Short mmCIF file of C-alpha atoms in Angstrom, two decimals:
data_model
loop_
_atom_site.label_atom_id
_atom_site.label_comp_id
_atom_site.label_asym_id
_atom_site.label_seq_id
_atom_site.Cartn_x
_atom_site.Cartn_y
_atom_site.Cartn_z
CA UNK A 12 -104.95 54.07 68.91
CA UNK A 13 -102.51 52.19 66.64
CA UNK A 14 -102.86 52.35 62.87
CA UNK A 15 -104.80 49.41 61.35
CA UNK A 16 -102.73 46.62 59.88
CA UNK A 17 -102.47 46.66 56.10
CA UNK A 18 -103.93 43.17 55.97
CA UNK A 19 -107.10 44.73 57.48
CA UNK A 20 -107.18 47.71 55.11
CA UNK A 21 -104.61 50.00 56.72
CA UNK A 22 -101.81 51.84 54.92
CA UNK A 23 -98.71 49.63 54.43
CA UNK A 24 -95.70 50.55 56.57
CA UNK A 25 -93.33 50.36 53.60
CA UNK A 26 -93.95 53.51 51.51
CA UNK A 27 -94.93 53.13 47.84
CA UNK A 28 -91.90 53.05 45.59
CA UNK A 29 -89.44 52.04 48.33
CA UNK A 30 -87.57 48.93 47.26
CA UNK A 31 -85.43 46.57 49.25
CA UNK A 32 -82.28 46.20 47.20
CA UNK A 33 -81.07 42.78 46.17
CA UNK A 34 -77.88 41.12 47.31
CA UNK A 35 -75.08 41.06 46.32
CA UNK A 36 -74.11 44.56 45.30
CA UNK A 37 -72.37 44.13 41.94
CA UNK A 38 -69.82 46.78 41.02
CA UNK A 39 -67.64 47.57 38.02
CA UNK A 40 -64.78 45.84 39.84
CA UNK A 41 -66.82 42.61 39.96
CA UNK A 42 -67.65 42.92 36.29
CA UNK A 43 -64.02 43.51 35.35
CA UNK A 44 -62.89 40.43 37.30
CA UNK A 45 -65.49 38.22 35.64
CA UNK A 46 -64.56 39.55 32.20
CA UNK A 47 -60.91 38.86 32.95
CA UNK A 48 -61.84 35.24 33.62
CA UNK A 49 -63.78 35.03 30.37
CA UNK A 50 -60.90 36.46 28.39
CA UNK A 51 -58.31 33.96 29.56
CA UNK A 52 -58.12 30.33 28.48
CA UNK A 53 -58.37 28.27 31.69
CA UNK A 54 -62.06 28.15 32.43
CA UNK A 55 -62.46 24.84 34.28
CA UNK A 56 -60.18 25.57 37.26
CA UNK A 57 -58.03 28.50 36.32
CA UNK A 58 -56.01 31.30 37.92
CA UNK A 59 -58.95 32.95 39.68
CA UNK A 60 -59.86 29.69 41.41
CA UNK A 61 -56.27 29.28 42.58
CA UNK A 62 -56.11 32.89 43.76
CA UNK A 63 -59.42 32.48 45.60
CA UNK A 64 -58.00 29.54 47.56
CA UNK A 65 -54.81 31.37 48.46
CA UNK A 66 -56.45 34.64 49.42
CA UNK A 67 -59.27 33.08 51.43
CA UNK A 68 -56.93 30.84 53.42
CA UNK A 69 -54.85 33.91 54.23
CA UNK A 70 -57.93 35.99 55.09
CA UNK A 71 -59.53 33.37 57.33
CA UNK A 72 -56.34 31.97 58.85
CA UNK A 73 -56.32 28.45 57.41
CA UNK A 74 -53.31 26.53 56.08
CA UNK A 75 -55.23 24.75 53.32
CA UNK A 76 -58.22 25.67 51.20
CA UNK A 77 -59.97 24.10 48.21
CA UNK A 78 -62.57 25.98 46.14
CA UNK A 79 -65.64 23.82 45.51
CA UNK A 80 -68.88 24.10 43.55
CA UNK A 81 -71.06 24.32 46.70
CA UNK A 82 -71.03 24.50 50.47
CA UNK A 83 -72.53 21.01 50.54
CA UNK A 84 -69.50 19.71 48.62
CA UNK A 85 -67.16 21.45 51.08
CA UNK A 86 -68.96 19.79 53.99
CA UNK A 87 -68.83 16.36 52.33
CA UNK A 88 -65.09 16.86 51.87
CA UNK A 89 -64.84 17.74 55.58
CA UNK A 90 -66.56 14.48 56.53
CA UNK A 91 -64.24 12.51 54.25
CA UNK A 92 -61.22 14.43 55.55
CA UNK A 93 -61.92 13.25 59.08
CA UNK A 94 -61.93 9.58 58.04
CA UNK A 95 -65.64 9.14 58.71
CA UNK A 96 -67.22 6.34 56.70
CA UNK A 97 -69.93 3.66 56.45
CA UNK A 98 -71.87 3.11 59.64
CA UNK A 99 -69.97 5.80 61.56
CA UNK A 100 -72.16 8.24 63.46
CA UNK A 101 -71.87 12.02 63.39
CA UNK A 102 -73.72 14.16 65.92
CA UNK A 103 -75.32 17.29 64.45
CA UNK A 104 -78.17 19.67 65.39
CA UNK A 105 -81.78 18.88 64.55
CA UNK A 106 -82.27 22.43 63.25
CA UNK A 107 -80.28 23.44 60.18
CA UNK A 108 -80.29 23.59 56.41
CA UNK A 109 -80.33 20.12 54.84
CA UNK A 110 -76.64 20.10 53.84
CA UNK A 111 -75.61 19.66 57.49
CA UNK A 112 -77.09 16.16 57.35
CA UNK A 113 -76.86 15.24 53.67
CA UNK A 114 -73.08 15.72 53.70
CA UNK A 115 -72.89 12.94 56.31
CA UNK A 116 -75.08 10.63 54.23
CA UNK A 117 -72.98 11.35 51.15
CA UNK A 118 -70.15 9.40 52.78
CA UNK A 119 -72.45 6.60 53.99
CA UNK A 120 -72.24 7.76 57.60
CA UNK A 121 -75.24 8.23 59.89
CA UNK A 122 -76.49 11.59 61.21
CA UNK A 123 -77.45 11.53 64.87
CA UNK A 124 -79.51 14.57 65.77
CA UNK A 125 -79.56 16.42 69.06
CA UNK A 126 -81.76 19.29 70.14
CA UNK A 127 -80.79 22.96 70.14
CA UNK A 128 -80.92 25.58 72.86
CA UNK A 129 -83.70 28.16 72.69
CA UNK A 130 -81.74 31.46 72.84
CA UNK A 131 -79.29 30.76 69.97
CA UNK A 132 -81.19 28.00 68.09
CA UNK A 133 -77.84 26.18 67.81
CA UNK A 134 -76.65 22.78 68.99
CA UNK A 135 -77.02 22.43 72.76
CA UNK A 136 -73.63 21.35 74.17
CA UNK A 137 -75.34 19.76 77.17
CA UNK A 138 -77.10 17.24 74.93
CA UNK A 139 -74.07 16.04 72.97
CA UNK A 140 -72.56 13.51 75.38
CA UNK A 141 -75.89 11.73 75.77
CA UNK A 142 -75.87 11.02 72.03
CA UNK A 143 -72.38 9.49 71.93
CA UNK A 144 -72.17 5.76 71.23
CA UNK A 145 -69.27 3.41 70.34
CA UNK A 146 -70.13 4.23 66.70
CA UNK A 147 -69.68 7.99 67.11
CA UNK A 148 -66.75 9.36 65.14
CA UNK A 149 -67.49 13.06 64.89
CA UNK A 150 -69.49 16.15 65.81
CA UNK A 151 -70.66 18.49 63.06
CA UNK A 152 -71.62 21.87 64.53
CA UNK A 153 -73.58 24.45 62.56
CA UNK A 154 -72.76 28.13 63.03
CA UNK A 155 -76.35 28.98 62.25
CA UNK A 156 -77.63 32.44 61.25
CA UNK A 157 -74.10 33.86 61.00
CA UNK A 158 -73.26 33.26 64.68
CA UNK A 159 -70.66 30.88 66.09
CA UNK A 160 -71.72 27.99 68.29
CA UNK A 161 -70.67 27.90 71.94
CA UNK A 162 -67.42 26.15 71.10
CA UNK A 163 -65.45 25.67 74.34
CA UNK A 164 -67.69 22.95 75.84
CA UNK A 165 -68.04 21.28 72.43
CA UNK A 166 -64.27 21.23 71.91
CA UNK A 167 -63.84 19.76 75.39
CA UNK A 168 -66.31 16.95 74.60
CA UNK A 169 -64.60 16.24 71.27
CA UNK A 170 -61.17 15.97 72.95
CA UNK A 171 -62.49 13.86 75.82
CA UNK A 172 -64.05 11.30 73.46
CA UNK A 173 -61.45 11.56 70.66
CA UNK A 174 -64.03 12.78 68.13
CA UNK A 175 -63.43 14.79 64.99
CA UNK A 176 -65.01 18.24 65.00
CA UNK A 177 -66.39 19.61 61.73
CA UNK A 178 -67.65 23.18 61.35
CA UNK A 179 -70.57 23.96 59.08
CA UNK A 180 -69.64 27.62 58.63
CA UNK A 181 -71.68 28.06 55.46
CA UNK A 182 -73.58 31.03 56.90
CA UNK A 183 -70.81 32.28 59.14
CA UNK A 184 -67.91 33.64 57.09
CA UNK A 185 -66.25 36.29 59.23
CA UNK A 186 -68.12 35.32 62.39
CA UNK A 187 -65.94 34.56 65.40
CA UNK A 188 -65.87 32.85 68.78
CA UNK A 189 -63.94 34.82 71.39
CA UNK A 190 -61.97 36.48 68.61
CA UNK A 191 -61.22 33.29 66.63
CA UNK A 192 -62.81 33.03 63.20
CA UNK A 193 -65.18 30.24 62.35
CA UNK A 194 -63.47 27.63 60.22
CA UNK A 195 -60.36 27.70 62.45
CA UNK A 196 -61.85 26.04 65.52
CA UNK A 197 -62.28 22.40 64.47
CA UNK A 198 -60.56 19.79 62.34
CA UNK A 199 -62.14 20.85 59.05
CA UNK A 200 -64.82 23.25 57.86
CA UNK A 201 -67.04 24.11 54.94
CA UNK A 202 -68.15 27.55 53.76
CA UNK A 203 -70.81 28.36 51.17
CA UNK A 204 -70.59 30.95 48.39
CA UNK A 205 -74.29 30.72 47.51
CA UNK A 206 -75.94 34.00 46.54
CA UNK A 207 -77.61 34.56 49.90
CA UNK A 208 -74.34 34.37 51.87
CA UNK A 209 -72.33 37.39 53.06
CA UNK A 210 -69.50 36.23 50.80
CA UNK A 211 -70.79 35.01 47.46
CA UNK A 212 -69.72 33.82 44.07
CA UNK A 213 -73.31 33.17 42.99
CA UNK A 214 -72.69 29.54 43.93
CA UNK A 215 -69.69 27.68 45.30
CA UNK A 216 -67.96 26.69 48.50
CA UNK A 217 -64.65 26.46 50.34
CA UNK A 218 -63.21 23.44 52.18
CA UNK A 219 -60.59 24.39 54.77
CA UNK A 220 -58.36 22.64 57.28
CA UNK A 221 -54.97 23.08 58.94
CA UNK A 222 -54.03 19.40 58.66
CA UNK A 223 -52.20 18.33 55.50
CA UNK A 224 -53.32 14.71 55.68
CA UNK A 225 -56.94 15.73 56.19
CA UNK A 226 -56.65 18.13 53.28
CA UNK A 227 -55.40 15.36 51.00
CA UNK A 228 -58.11 12.99 52.20
CA UNK A 229 -60.86 15.54 51.70
CA UNK A 230 -59.53 16.68 48.36
CA UNK A 231 -59.45 13.10 47.09
CA UNK A 232 -63.24 12.98 46.78
CA UNK A 233 -63.28 15.94 44.37
CA UNK A 234 -62.00 14.04 41.36
CA UNK A 235 -62.43 10.67 39.69
CA UNK A 236 -59.48 9.05 41.43
CA UNK A 237 -61.13 5.66 41.26
CA UNK A 238 -60.89 5.78 37.45
CA UNK A 239 -57.27 6.89 37.22
CA UNK A 240 -54.20 4.66 37.49
CA UNK A 241 -51.30 6.09 39.53
CA UNK A 242 -49.20 6.63 36.40
CA UNK A 243 -51.86 9.01 34.98
CA UNK A 244 -50.27 11.88 36.87
CA UNK A 245 -53.07 12.65 39.29
CA UNK A 246 -52.17 13.08 42.92
CA UNK A 247 -55.29 11.24 44.16
CA UNK A 248 -54.83 7.54 44.77
CA UNK A 249 -57.46 7.00 47.45
CA UNK A 250 -59.99 4.20 47.30
CA UNK A 251 -63.60 5.21 46.90
CA UNK A 252 -65.74 7.20 44.54
CA UNK A 253 -64.94 10.69 43.39
CA UNK A 254 -67.28 13.63 42.76
CA UNK A 255 -66.62 16.55 40.44
CA UNK A 256 -66.63 19.10 43.25
CA UNK A 257 -64.24 21.76 42.00
CA UNK A 258 -65.55 25.22 41.10
CA UNK A 259 -65.14 26.94 37.73
CA UNK A 260 -62.89 29.90 37.08
CA UNK A 261 -65.81 32.15 36.20
CA UNK A 262 -67.61 31.65 39.53
CA UNK A 263 -64.28 31.90 41.34
CA UNK A 264 -63.55 35.24 39.67
CA UNK A 265 -66.79 36.72 41.00
CA UNK A 266 -66.07 35.29 44.46
CA UNK A 267 -62.50 36.61 44.39
CA UNK A 268 -63.73 40.13 43.69
CA UNK A 269 -66.27 39.82 46.51
CA UNK A 270 -63.58 38.49 48.86
CA UNK A 271 -61.39 41.52 48.32
CA UNK A 272 -64.13 43.77 49.70
CA UNK A 273 -65.50 41.29 52.25
CA UNK A 274 -64.09 43.07 55.28
CA UNK A 275 -66.00 46.22 54.36
CA UNK A 276 -69.10 44.27 53.34
CA UNK A 277 -69.29 42.47 56.68
CA UNK A 278 -68.76 45.69 58.63
CA UNK A 279 -71.65 47.33 56.79
CA UNK A 280 -73.85 44.26 57.25
CA UNK A 281 -73.12 44.19 60.99
CA UNK A 282 -73.76 47.93 61.33
CA UNK A 283 -77.16 47.49 59.65
CA UNK A 284 -77.88 44.42 61.79
CA UNK A 285 -77.24 46.38 64.99
CA UNK A 286 -79.15 49.42 63.73
CA UNK A 287 -82.21 47.23 63.06
CA UNK A 288 -81.85 45.59 66.45
CA UNK A 289 -81.85 49.02 68.10
CA UNK A 290 -84.97 50.08 66.16
CA UNK A 291 -86.80 46.97 67.35
CA UNK A 292 -86.06 47.45 71.04
CA UNK A 293 -89.11 46.94 73.28
CA UNK A 294 -91.31 45.69 70.42
CA UNK A 295 -94.08 43.73 72.16
CA UNK A 296 -94.31 39.97 71.71
CA UNK A 297 -91.07 39.88 69.68
CA UNK A 298 -88.06 37.76 70.58
CA UNK A 299 -85.23 39.66 68.88
CA UNK A 300 -82.25 38.06 67.20
CA UNK A 301 -79.67 36.32 69.39
CA UNK A 302 -76.82 38.53 70.67
CA UNK A 303 -73.57 37.61 72.39
CA UNK A 304 -70.33 39.53 72.96
CA UNK A 305 -68.33 36.29 72.72
CA UNK A 306 -70.21 35.16 69.61
CA UNK A 307 -71.10 38.26 67.56
CA UNK A 308 -73.19 38.00 64.40
CA UNK A 309 -71.51 38.56 61.06
CA UNK A 310 -74.69 40.33 59.92
CA UNK A 311 -75.89 37.40 57.82
CA UNK A 312 -79.55 37.33 58.90
CA UNK A 313 -81.79 39.08 61.40
CA UNK A 314 -84.07 36.37 62.76
CA UNK A 315 -87.48 37.15 64.27
CA UNK A 316 -89.52 34.95 66.62
CA UNK A 317 -92.88 35.54 68.21
CA UNK A 318 -92.97 35.00 71.97
CA UNK A 319 -94.46 31.53 72.61
CA UNK A 320 -96.01 32.77 75.87
CA UNK A 321 -98.13 35.28 73.95
CA UNK A 322 -99.25 32.52 71.57
CA UNK A 323 -100.05 30.22 74.48
CA UNK A 324 -102.22 32.92 76.05
CA UNK A 325 -104.13 33.25 72.77
CA UNK A 326 -104.78 29.49 72.78
CA UNK A 327 -103.62 29.06 69.18
CA UNK A 328 -100.94 26.95 67.55
CA UNK A 329 -97.48 28.50 67.35
CA UNK A 330 -97.03 27.60 63.70
CA UNK A 331 -100.43 29.06 62.79
CA UNK A 332 -99.53 32.30 64.55
CA UNK A 333 -96.30 32.50 62.59
CA UNK A 334 -98.18 31.95 59.32
CA UNK A 335 -100.43 34.84 60.25
CA UNK A 336 -97.43 37.07 60.92
CA UNK A 337 -95.95 36.18 57.52
CA UNK A 338 -99.15 37.29 55.79
CA UNK A 339 -99.40 40.47 57.84
CA UNK A 340 -95.78 41.44 57.13
CA UNK A 341 -96.26 40.78 53.42
CA UNK A 342 -99.23 43.15 53.41
CA UNK A 343 -97.01 45.80 55.05
CA UNK A 344 -94.47 45.35 52.23
CA UNK A 345 -91.98 42.99 53.90
CA UNK A 346 -91.43 39.43 52.70
CA UNK A 347 -90.28 37.01 55.36
CA UNK A 348 -89.66 33.27 55.12
CA UNK A 349 -90.45 30.41 57.47
CA UNK A 350 -87.42 28.39 58.56
CA UNK A 351 -89.03 24.95 58.14
CA UNK A 352 -85.92 22.82 58.52
CA UNK A 353 -86.43 20.33 61.31
CA UNK A 354 -84.05 17.82 59.77
CA UNK A 355 -85.22 14.56 61.40
CA UNK A 356 -88.74 15.29 60.14
CA UNK A 357 -87.58 15.02 56.52
CA UNK A 358 -88.80 11.99 54.60
CA UNK A 359 -85.33 10.53 54.12
CA UNK A 360 -84.93 10.15 57.89
CA UNK A 361 -88.47 9.13 58.69
CA UNK A 362 -88.21 6.39 56.04
CA UNK A 363 -84.53 5.67 56.72
CA UNK A 364 -83.95 5.33 53.03
CA UNK A 365 -81.41 7.53 51.24
CA UNK A 366 -80.11 5.26 48.46
CA UNK A 367 -82.85 2.66 48.17
CA UNK A 368 -83.42 -0.57 50.06
CA UNK A 369 -82.97 1.30 53.34
CA UNK A 370 -79.35 2.29 52.81
CA UNK A 371 -77.25 3.33 54.62
CA UNK A 372 -79.33 2.41 57.69
CA UNK A 373 -79.92 -1.17 56.52
CA UNK A 374 -76.19 -1.79 55.97
CA UNK A 375 -74.45 -4.27 58.25
CA UNK A 376 -72.15 -1.53 59.58
CA UNK A 377 -75.01 0.57 60.95
CA UNK A 378 -76.39 0.44 64.47
CA UNK A 379 -79.96 -0.91 64.18
CA UNK A 380 -81.68 1.05 66.98
CA UNK A 381 -81.38 4.63 65.65
CA UNK A 382 -84.54 6.70 66.18
CA UNK A 383 -85.62 9.88 64.40
CA UNK A 384 -88.78 10.40 66.45
CA UNK A 385 -89.34 14.16 66.19
CA UNK A 386 -90.63 14.30 69.78
CA UNK A 387 -86.98 14.08 70.86
CA UNK A 388 -86.41 17.63 69.62
CA UNK A 389 -89.03 19.91 71.23
CA UNK A 390 -86.86 23.03 71.29
CA UNK A 391 -85.90 22.70 67.63
CA UNK A 392 -89.57 22.16 66.79
CA UNK A 393 -90.55 25.31 68.69
CA UNK A 394 -87.86 27.26 66.83
CA UNK A 395 -89.15 25.97 63.49
CA UNK A 396 -92.71 26.88 64.44
CA UNK A 397 -91.85 30.47 65.33
CA UNK A 398 -88.81 31.43 63.26
CA UNK A 399 -88.90 34.09 60.50
CA UNK A 400 -85.97 35.34 58.50
CA UNK A 401 -84.87 37.16 55.40
CA UNK A 402 -81.22 37.65 54.59
CA UNK A 403 -81.45 40.59 52.20
CA UNK A 404 -83.71 43.24 53.70
CA UNK A 405 -81.23 44.65 56.20
CA UNK A 406 -78.01 43.99 54.31
CA UNK A 407 -76.16 46.54 52.16
CA UNK A 408 -76.73 48.09 49.68
CA UNK A 409 -79.88 48.69 51.76
CA UNK A 410 -79.46 51.69 54.03
CA UNK A 411 -81.23 53.82 56.60
CA UNK A 412 -84.41 54.29 54.56
CA UNK A 413 -84.91 50.55 54.10
CA UNK A 414 -84.01 49.78 57.72
CA UNK A 415 -86.54 52.28 59.05
CA UNK A 416 -89.29 50.90 56.80
CA UNK A 417 -88.42 47.32 57.77
CA UNK A 418 -88.46 48.15 61.47
CA UNK A 419 -91.72 50.08 61.17
CA UNK A 420 -93.42 47.11 59.50
CA UNK A 421 -92.18 44.65 62.10
CA UNK A 422 -93.16 46.89 65.03
CA UNK A 423 -96.58 47.51 63.54
CA UNK A 424 -97.34 43.83 63.03
CA UNK A 425 -96.04 42.63 66.39
CA UNK A 426 -97.86 45.45 68.18
CA UNK A 427 -101.06 44.45 66.40
CA UNK A 428 -100.86 40.67 66.83
CA UNK A 429 -104.26 40.59 68.55
CA UNK A 430 -105.85 41.70 65.26
CA UNK A 431 -104.30 38.94 63.14
CA UNK A 432 -106.63 36.07 62.34
CA UNK A 433 -104.98 32.75 63.09
CA UNK A 434 -105.67 29.36 61.52
CA UNK A 435 -107.77 30.68 58.66
#
């Protein structure tokens, strides 16, 4: 007979005193780099920011790189770089973090959502062509959960229809598709340096491209070019508004130190990811994280999903079952988060009002018959209703002890699903 769940009075699977260590692992080398930034006199965009750009472009294999203050900024720059503007449509997945859509709105373009496939929870290539209209100017793919999208069919569609291809690689630094790193597969890409990413500067981002003209066009939105006459010495003479998107030297210094050990960090994260996957083999009612030899994880997140067939047999709602699992795991000593990011369900899209007075959808450049009915995205909705994740628990500096406790808690809860009260 299995041990009672902790939520029902049993002993928690995570032993008392065992802590899951926070990310990132900060070393004396990190501290020395940050202090070096503090002790020099160019704090706005200084030598560490410049070095970060140079070293990341070399590490990832890009010709051009600009260090930004967020991954969202890097994605907005990517949209601008591809010449996408008011009323233009960009196809992107219905399931992602909000930046994948807000970056499109930032440049007055229109997100057009398509559903995802169930195994990977990423954009379904078979649904892209059906979303193309005369207004379509680009495809923005999201390498979700640290795994590359299935890029060959998407690249073929982009070439066939002469569409720009933007990579949201915010979670996928170091991930690859058939040996090619994310951020080198499309026309432009954005990475995030937020604290929860494999490669972090606390906050920040990186805009990359191999096209000089696209780099100049994307970079133009990072400064107040609209307020500067050409004789002021700035290199930006584009029309349009500018945002203060550059990073600071202090954040760049932390990121630069993290970059210099990123190869080792990702290897350790992937080793832990695979070790956890092995420990969870044959766990009942659990759909394990997506795996692919052509699209290996960079170790960013290990994503859990309850089997919808089990939930159907219990005659309960999928989302309610997932809420019950969250509570049961918490009682065992493991905090997991719901991935509640069905983008078209957000208020801004349901109301079609981002800037007031219905803009940009009410603008004369925008196609009037765009629908964000969430019933168009049943697979993405199912993923949202069943998806659990936490980026830190498996990642270094956590080791074997933490992995074994994490796996024990997950196995215990998923084995005891029948005992979890649902909808209460």
